[in-house]
Amino acid sequence: MLIGVLREVTATRYVLPLREGGSLPGLVEADDLGMYVVKFVGAGQGRKTLVAEVVAGELGRALGLPVPELVVAGIDPVIGRGEPDFEVQELLKASGGRNLGMDYLPGALAFDPLVYDVGPDLAGRVLWFDALIGNVDRTWRNPNMLVWNGAPFLIDHGASLIFHHNWPGAAKAAERRYDATDHVMAGAAPDLAGADADLRGRVTEELLRAVVDLVPEVWLADEPGFGSVAEVRDAYVDHLRARVAGTGWLPEVAR
Ligand SMILES: Nc1ncnc2c1ncn2[C@@H]1O[C@H](COP(=O)(O)OP(=O)(O)OP(=O)(O)O)[C@@H](O)[C@H]1O
Ligand SMILES: [Mg+2]
């Protein structure tokens, strides 16, 4: 089972911006001497990206998928004082407090489906998981997978759970079919039926509650239309519970 909180680290040094990322994530060193890829709460994409990273990433990990460790990274904007780039300075100034860190995999290669065959089992699990969380960002153009020490890892779940951008439509969106046409695993003979048989029963309300509870409260506070943070957490659990209870969301390759 999951432990009840994400590990917390404090950033001690801003190392460099990762310019390939649209949200300008940064490579940061922390007080545990670890290096983390940090997604900033003050980035234009907003804090919901960070919520999606935690809920989807930790759900994936709980289902046995390879997701690098996620931490809460405390940022004091003064760490950007020596940073020459104005954009980075502004981002750090807007991101004091809790941010999302992912364990940095040094020397990792971008995943190329033409070079690396994950096999039908993992391909099916990744596709099933992305369909459940509605991840629109695992295409062959932008796989958001890395190969590190010879093994594949899933990164960047910020563009999943897109129902949270339109809460009134969230219940309806729970049934929406996932479009797998451009998914990076679509051509890897994914065993979606096998993944469904194994994973569906493991996505229990208890598990969903545990992963949603990992989201730091400040990323959920004052959400329009909700009376409390607890209500927002309930809404994530309710959506995902409803989605996993149905089958209409499974992409065509499953049928
Ligand atoms: N844990 C990690 N270890 C090593 N490199 C990483 C890690 N996480 C991200 N990267 C590198 O940083 C890049 C940007 O990260 P990520 O995809 O998470 O950011 P993003 O802003 O959401 O990107 P986009 O939306 O453009 O896909 C990745 O493509 C990868 O090259
Ligand atoms: Mg990315």
Tab-separated table of C-alpha atoms and ligand atoms in Angstrom:
chain	number	residue	atom	x	y	z
A	1	MET	CA	0.000	0.000	0.000
A	2	LEU	CA	1.012	3.604	-0.405
A	3	ILE	CA	2.514	5.569	2.400
A	4	GLY	CA	0.334	8.517	3.271
A	5	VAL	CA	2.549	11.403	2.125
A	6	LEU	CA	5.033	12.256	-0.569
A	7	ARG	CA	8.613	12.709	0.587
A	8	GLU	CA	9.525	16.384	0.968
A	9	VAL	CA	12.835	17.882	-0.103
A	10	THR	CA	14.063	21.463	-0.221
A	11	ALA	CA	15.734	22.799	-3.350
A	12	THR	CA	19.223	24.126	-2.724
A	13	ARG	CA	20.346	24.932	-6.280
A	14	TYR	CA	18.686	25.649	-9.600
A	15	VAL	CA	20.883	23.798	-12.080
A	16	LEU	CA	19.345	24.403	-15.511
A	17	PRO	CA	16.092	24.785	-17.401
A	18	LEU	CA	14.909	21.759	-19.428
A	19	ARG	CA	13.948	23.596	-22.565
A	20	GLU	CA	12.451	20.593	-24.349
A	21	GLY	CA	9.578	20.737	-21.852
A	22	GLY	CA	6.765	23.086	-22.779
A	23	SER	CA	6.271	24.164	-19.149
A	24	LEU	CA	9.964	24.992	-18.652
A	25	PRO	CA	10.650	22.385	-15.964
A	26	GLY	CA	13.958	22.833	-14.176
A	27	LEU	CA	16.704	20.532	-13.032
A	28	VAL	CA	17.206	21.205	-9.344
A	29	GLU	CA	19.531	19.916	-6.628
A	30	ALA	CA	17.991	19.369	-3.198
A	31	ASP	CA	19.031	19.132	0.425
A	32	ASP	CA	19.166	15.319	0.234
A	33	LEU	CA	21.820	15.760	-2.526
A	34	GLY	CA	19.367	14.278	-5.017
A	35	MET	CA	18.643	15.831	-8.400
A	36	TYR	CA	15.031	16.389	-9.410
A	37	VAL	CA	13.134	17.558	-12.458
A	38	VAL	CA	10.815	20.175	-10.994
A	39	LYS	CA	7.456	21.249	-12.425
A	40	PHE	CA	6.715	24.703	-11.076
A	41	VAL	CA	3.441	25.679	-9.525
A	42	GLY	CA	3.755	29.156	-11.061
A	43	ALA	CA	4.081	27.905	-14.653
A	44	GLY	CA	1.479	29.011	-17.184
A	45	GLN	CA	-0.031	25.498	-17.300
A	46	GLY	CA	-1.059	25.987	-13.674
A	47	ARG	CA	-1.145	23.858	-10.582
A	48	LYS	CA	-3.523	21.273	-12.079
A	49	THR	CA	-0.597	19.910	-14.061
A	50	LEU	CA	1.057	19.103	-10.744
A	51	VAL	CA	-2.101	17.491	-9.373
A	52	ALA	CA	-2.278	15.281	-12.467
A	53	GLU	CA	1.388	14.315	-12.082
A	54	VAL	CA	0.785	13.102	-8.532
A	55	VAL	CA	-2.550	11.344	-9.002
A	56	ALA	CA	-1.646	9.674	-12.299
A	57	GLY	CA	1.999	9.009	-11.450
A	58	GLU	CA	1.259	7.415	-8.089
A	59	LEU	CA	-1.653	5.429	-9.495
A	60	GLY	CA	0.645	4.112	-12.203
A	61	ARG	CA	3.293	3.185	-9.668
A	62	ALA	CA	0.701	1.394	-7.521
A	63	LEU	CA	-0.280	-0.621	-10.596
A	64	GLY	CA	3.330	-1.687	-11.081
A	65	LEU	CA	4.263	0.708	-13.881
A	66	PRO	CA	7.760	2.195	-13.872
A	67	VAL	CA	7.380	5.811	-12.717
A	68	PRO	CA	10.388	7.614	-11.174
A	69	GLU	CA	9.897	8.703	-7.559
A	70	LEU	CA	7.804	11.833	-7.062
A	71	VAL	CA	8.525	14.278	-4.242
A	72	VAL	CA	7.280	17.618	-3.035
A	73	ALA	CA	10.095	20.080	-3.735
A	74	GLY	CA	10.180	23.183	-1.571
A	75	ILE	CA	11.349	26.228	-3.510
A	76	ASP	CA	12.649	29.472	-2.064
A	77	PRO	CA	12.736	31.913	-5.007
A	78	VAL	CA	16.149	33.210	-3.874
A	79	ILE	CA	17.730	30.112	-5.449
A	80	GLY	CA	17.083	31.815	-8.792
A	81	ARG	CA	18.882	35.022	-7.925
A	82	GLY	CA	21.980	34.166	-9.946
A	83	GLU	CA	19.972	32.812	-12.867
A	84	PRO	CA	20.574	35.012	-15.934
A	85	ASP	CA	17.378	34.031	-17.749
A	86	PHE	CA	14.516	36.442	-17.055
A	87	GLU	CA	11.861	33.782	-17.782
A	88	VAL	CA	13.389	31.410	-15.224
A	89	GLN	CA	13.647	34.231	-12.659
A	90	GLU	CA	9.959	35.057	-13.088
A	91	LEU	CA	8.951	31.400	-12.883
A	92	LEU	CA	10.852	30.882	-9.630
A	93	LYS	CA	9.430	34.089	-8.170
A	94	ALA	CA	5.922	32.815	-8.894
A	95	SER	CA	6.664	29.361	-7.436
A	96	GLY	CA	7.646	29.866	-3.808
A	97	GLY	CA	6.557	26.956	-1.601
A	98	ARG	CA	5.584	23.481	-2.715
A	99	ASN	CA	6.358	22.246	-6.207
A	100	LEU	CA	6.472	18.819	-7.843
A	101	GLY	CA	9.778	17.021	-8.172
A	102	MET	CA	10.562	13.841	-10.088
A	103	ASP	CA	13.708	11.851	-9.490
A	104	TYR	CA	16.133	12.802	-12.275
A	105	LEU	CA	17.331	9.852	-14.328
A	106	PRO	CA	20.824	10.895	-15.436
A	107	GLY	CA	21.783	9.891	-18.939
A	108	ALA	CA	18.290	8.661	-19.798
A	109	LEU	CA	17.495	8.397	-23.509
A	110	ALA	CA	14.294	9.485	-25.181
A	111	PHE	CA	12.156	6.406	-25.828
A	112	ASP	CA	11.967	5.424	-29.488
A	113	PRO	CA	9.327	2.756	-30.275
A	114	LEU	CA	11.195	1.785	-33.437
A	115	VAL	CA	14.304	0.928	-31.433
A	116	TYR	CA	12.881	-0.367	-28.168
A	117	ASP	CA	10.230	-3.093	-28.087
A	118	VAL	CA	8.537	-3.203	-24.684
A	119	GLY	CA	6.506	-6.289	-25.643
A	120	PRO	CA	2.711	-6.762	-25.721
A	121	ASP	CA	2.326	-7.037	-21.950
A	122	LEU	CA	3.870	-3.698	-20.949
A	123	ALA	CA	2.528	-2.029	-24.102
A	124	GLY	CA	-0.973	-3.104	-23.075
A	125	ARG	CA	-0.539	-1.919	-19.503
A	126	VAL	CA	0.763	1.488	-20.534
A	127	LEU	CA	-2.039	1.956	-23.051
A	128	TRP	CA	-4.702	0.792	-20.563
A	129	PHE	CA	-3.349	3.154	-17.907
A	130	ASP	CA	-3.214	6.122	-20.298
A	131	ALA	CA	-6.767	5.395	-21.428
A	132	LEU	CA	-7.961	5.335	-17.817
A	133	ILE	CA	-6.304	8.637	-16.943
A	134	GLY	CA	-7.075	10.178	-20.341
A	135	ASN	CA	-3.439	10.986	-21.033
A	136	VAL	CA	-3.225	12.921	-24.315
A	137	ASP	CA	0.556	13.189	-24.113
A	138	ARG	CA	2.045	9.776	-24.924
A	139	THR	CA	2.084	9.907	-28.697
A	140	TRP	CA	4.811	8.715	-31.050
A	141	ARG	CA	5.633	12.393	-31.576
A	142	ASN	CA	6.014	13.024	-27.849
A	143	PRO	CA	6.237	9.665	-26.019
A	144	ASN	CA	7.049	11.053	-22.574
A	145	MET	CA	8.922	7.845	-21.892
A	146	LEU	CA	12.602	7.492	-21.145
A	147	VAL	CA	14.990	4.557	-21.279
A	148	TRP	CA	17.338	4.492	-18.344
A	149	ASN	CA	19.778	1.689	-17.563
A	150	GLY	CA	18.110	-0.277	-20.313
A	151	ALA	CA	14.608	-0.063	-18.846
A	152	PRO	CA	11.621	2.085	-19.852
A	153	PHE	CA	10.174	4.737	-17.523
A	154	LEU	CA	6.985	6.768	-17.754
A	155	ILE	CA	7.270	10.519	-17.175
A	156	ASP	CA	5.105	13.587	-17.592
A	157	HIS	CA	1.504	12.878	-16.634
A	158	GLY	CA	0.658	16.577	-16.516
A	159	ALA	CA	-1.683	16.357	-19.504
A	160	SER	CA	-3.888	13.634	-18.034
A	161	LEU	CA	-7.084	13.919	-15.952
A	162	ILE	CA	-8.167	16.700	-18.282
A	163	PHE	CA	-11.710	16.440	-16.846
A	164	HIS	CA	-10.458	18.630	-14.002
A	165	HIS	CA	-10.445	21.601	-16.360
A	166	ASN	CA	-14.233	21.305	-16.654
A	167	TRP	CA	-15.747	19.902	-13.469
A	168	PRO	CA	-19.408	20.197	-14.558
A	169	GLY	CA	-18.626	17.829	-17.455
A	170	ALA	CA	-16.507	15.405	-15.415
A	171	ALA	CA	-19.203	12.748	-14.917
A	172	LYS	CA	-19.948	12.595	-18.639
A	173	ALA	CA	-16.235	12.542	-19.491
A	174	ALA	CA	-15.849	9.379	-17.394
A	175	GLU	CA	-17.376	7.385	-20.254
A	176	ARG	CA	-15.505	9.066	-23.088
A	177	ARG	CA	-13.600	6.669	-25.323
A	178	TYR	CA	-9.843	7.127	-25.358
A	179	ASP	CA	-8.405	7.839	-28.786
A	180	ALA	CA	-5.333	5.641	-29.111
A	181	THR	CA	-4.642	6.418	-32.777
A	182	ASP	CA	-1.384	8.263	-32.140
A	183	HIS	CA	-0.441	6.514	-28.888
A	184	VAL	CA	3.195	5.437	-28.807
A	185	MET	CA	2.165	1.862	-27.887
A	186	ALA	CA	-0.541	1.535	-30.552
A	187	GLY	CA	1.878	-0.175	-32.946
A	188	ALA	CA	3.498	-2.414	-30.324
A	189	ALA	CA	0.814	-5.129	-30.354
A	190	PRO	CA	-0.553	-4.011	-26.951
A	191	ASP	CA	-2.349	-6.771	-25.031
A	192	LEU	CA	-5.097	-4.477	-23.815
A	193	ALA	CA	-7.466	-7.299	-22.878
A	194	GLY	CA	-4.786	-8.866	-20.676
A	195	ALA	CA	-4.039	-5.527	-19.054
A	196	ASP	CA	-7.738	-4.932	-18.458
A	197	ALA	CA	-8.168	-8.336	-16.841
A	198	ASP	CA	-5.285	-7.708	-14.458
A	199	LEU	CA	-5.456	-3.986	-13.692
A	200	ARG	CA	-9.154	-3.106	-13.537
A	201	GLY	CA	-9.821	-4.898	-10.257
A	202	ARG	CA	-6.788	-3.300	-8.662
A	203	VAL	CA	-8.103	0.239	-9.116
A	204	THR	CA	-10.214	0.197	-5.975
A	205	GLU	CA	-11.824	3.148	-4.258
A	206	GLU	CA	-9.332	2.668	-1.450
A	207	LEU	CA	-6.384	2.954	-3.837
A	208	LEU	CA	-7.865	5.997	-5.584
A	209	ARG	CA	-8.459	7.675	-2.248
A	210	ALA	CA	-4.873	6.961	-1.182
A	211	VAL	CA	-3.332	8.484	-4.316
A	212	VAL	CA	-5.622	11.520	-4.297
A	213	ASP	CA	-4.771	12.079	-0.640
A	214	LEU	CA	-1.098	12.427	-1.630
A	215	VAL	CA	-1.788	15.732	-3.409
A	216	PRO	CA	-0.598	18.670	-1.305
A	217	GLU	CA	-3.535	20.693	-0.025
A	218	VAL	CA	-2.286	24.017	-1.443
A	219	TRP	CA	-2.685	22.725	-5.008
A	220	LEU	CA	-6.377	22.033	-4.375
A	221	ALA	CA	-7.349	25.031	-2.240
A	222	ASP	CA	-10.000	27.524	-3.383
A	223	GLU	CA	-11.030	25.504	-6.406
A	224	PRO	CA	-14.034	27.322	-7.929
A	225	GLY	CA	-17.293	25.436	-7.383
A	226	PHE	CA	-16.099	23.495	-4.324
A	227	GLY	CA	-16.662	24.235	-0.646
A	228	SER	CA	-13.528	22.518	0.645
A	229	VAL	CA	-10.381	20.675	-0.360
A	230	ALA	CA	-12.002	17.433	0.812
A	231	GLU	CA	-14.778	17.960	-1.756
A	232	VAL	CA	-12.205	18.426	-4.512
A	233	ARG	CA	-10.473	15.190	-3.508
A	234	ASP	CA	-13.854	13.411	-3.553
A	235	ALA	CA	-14.456	14.679	-7.090
A	236	TYR	CA	-11.213	13.110	-8.354
A	237	VAL	CA	-12.031	9.808	-6.649
A	238	ASP	CA	-15.612	9.844	-7.964
A	239	HIS	CA	-14.554	10.464	-11.547
A	240	LEU	CA	-11.899	7.768	-11.608
A	241	ARG	CA	-14.132	5.285	-9.793
A	242	ALA	CA	-16.904	5.846	-12.316
A	243	ARG	CA	-14.463	5.556	-15.211
A	244	VAL	CA	-12.935	2.292	-14.064
A	245	ALA	CA	-16.407	0.837	-13.468
A	246	GLY	CA	-17.317	1.275	-17.147
A	247	THR	CA	-15.855	-0.076	-20.363
A	248	GLY	CA	-16.820	2.598	-22.897
A	249	TRP	CA	-13.504	4.398	-22.421
A	250	LEU	CA	-11.371	1.502	-23.631
A	251	PRO	CA	-9.840	2.285	-27.028
A	252	GLU	CA	-10.781	0.380	-30.159
A	253	VAL	CA	-7.765	-1.929	-30.155
A	254	ALA	CA	-9.319	-3.683	-27.140
A	255	ARG	CA	-12.405	-4.820	-28.966
B	1	LIG	N1	12.930	12.177	-14.452
B	1	LIG	C1	13.602	12.616	-15.525
B	1	LIG	N2	14.881	12.222	-15.748
B	1	LIG	C2	15.563	12.671	-16.827
B	1	LIG	N3	15.073	13.536	-17.735
B	1	LIG	C3	13.810	13.960	-17.562
B	1	LIG	C4	13.006	13.531	-16.460
B	1	LIG	N4	11.804	14.124	-16.533
B	1	LIG	C5	11.842	14.903	-17.638
B	1	LIG	N5	13.036	14.797	-18.276
B	1	LIG	C6	13.445	15.493	-19.514
B	1	LIG	O1	12.825	16.757	-19.552
B	1	LIG	C7	11.922	16.850	-20.653
B	1	LIG	C8	10.708	17.650	-20.244
B	1	LIG	O2	10.027	16.983	-19.202
B	1	LIG	P1	8.442	16.816	-19.248
B	1	LIG	O3	8.057	16.108	-20.483
B	1	LIG	O4	8.042	16.211	-17.970
B	1	LIG	O5	8.009	18.359	-19.300
B	1	LIG	P2	6.744	19.085	-19.927
B	1	LIG	O6	6.958	20.544	-19.765
B	1	LIG	O7	5.507	18.516	-19.373
B	1	LIG	O8	6.878	18.678	-21.432
B	1	LIG	P3	5.861	18.599	-22.639
B	1	LIG	O9	4.524	19.022	-22.158
B	1	LIG	O10	6.483	19.472	-23.648
B	1	LIG	O11	5.898	17.140	-23.009
B	1	LIG	C9	11.637	15.404	-21.041
B	1	LIG	O12	11.273	15.281	-22.389
B	1	LIG	C10	12.956	14.726	-20.731
B	1	LIG	O13	13.870	14.940	-21.781
B	2	MG	MG	6.920	15.981	-21.886
